[in-house]
């Protein structure tokens, strides 16, 4: 069964600190993996999208890594800011699946405190 | 200003009434999607459309209906048959199918009492 599991479920850190969010998946055949940021009450916004051949991708203070062998991804946030408080969603796309079906993780709720 | 819009932001309905949620995009994307988001759960696909006048059921289509008469528009109707309609509804679009990045709208929070 195609699944995406994220950990931790929630995380509280102090402003300025770094943190790493985890994503494990069992989706096959794999096409790409995406990380989204979702502010409360808003739609998700894309941070990174990585294909099978990409190991790391950065978007400002956000760096995503992908290990296709172990089927794991991480999102590292550097020098956190209060505006980083949000839900971070890992999404995996299965190759050649008809239509627009993606497999979504349940998200990690990040709270950055001053 | 390109993007995807949803209206209204908040919607309240009485049980037994049908309600239609609007989704419009000016990104010239072929594919559009409707998702439902509940607390503590991942997004779940309701319906998707890859081309005008064609759409397919997602994982939780029961109690919902859609139409795709125009490329820019993909309205979702929540019918009285949907047993638990209170949720946050997200519309998304992509250039084509699921291999391409999806852009999400701001969402509509529907409350049915």
XYZ file of C-alpha atoms in Angstrom, chain A residues 9 31-32 34 36 38 41-47 49 87 89 93-102 104-107, chain B residues 9-10 33 35 37 40-45 48 50 56 59 88 90 96-107 109:
60
model
C 3.808 14.940 14.409
C 8.180 9.773 -9.582
C 8.988 12.712 -7.348
C 7.592 17.387 -2.723
C 4.874 21.968 1.022
C 0.897 25.299 4.859
C -6.157 28.348 7.245
C -4.287 28.760 3.957
C -3.463 26.558 0.988
C -0.131 24.683 0.811
C 2.774 26.379 -0.933
C 5.508 24.388 -2.639
C 9.001 24.490 -1.120
C 10.258 19.098 -5.628
C 2.435 22.631 8.892
C 3.599 18.356 4.287
C 3.988 11.235 -6.653
C 3.735 7.758 -8.092
C 4.964 7.393 -11.653
C 2.419 6.685 -14.402
C -0.568 6.764 -12.128
C -3.611 7.979 -14.024
C -4.703 11.481 -13.319
C -3.631 13.599 -10.393
C -3.294 11.223 -7.501
C -0.569 12.083 -5.036
C 0.110 12.982 1.144
C 1.696 12.708 4.542
C -0.275 13.914 7.541
C 2.107 16.811 8.084
C -13.329 31.720 2.341
C -15.931 30.589 4.899
C -8.186 18.885 -8.378
C -9.039 17.876 -1.902
C -8.433 18.309 4.633
C -4.534 15.354 11.763
C -5.045 13.772 8.346
C -3.321 14.109 5.011
C -5.144 15.708 2.110
C -7.592 13.349 0.426
C -8.511 13.569 -3.235
C -9.839 15.562 -10.501
C -7.305 16.512 -16.697
C -12.610 11.267 -12.535
C -10.569 8.414 -3.145
C -11.428 22.519 4.806
C -8.650 22.864 -1.209
C -0.987 18.457 -16.757
C -1.089 15.314 -14.645
C 0.262 14.268 -11.285
C 3.942 14.387 -12.269
C 3.764 18.156 -12.432
C 3.754 20.587 -9.553
C 0.327 21.425 -8.153
C -0.583 24.952 -7.139
C -3.158 25.280 -4.401
C -5.855 27.835 -3.804
C -6.422 29.485 -0.406
C -9.147 27.019 0.588
C -13.805 26.212 5.199
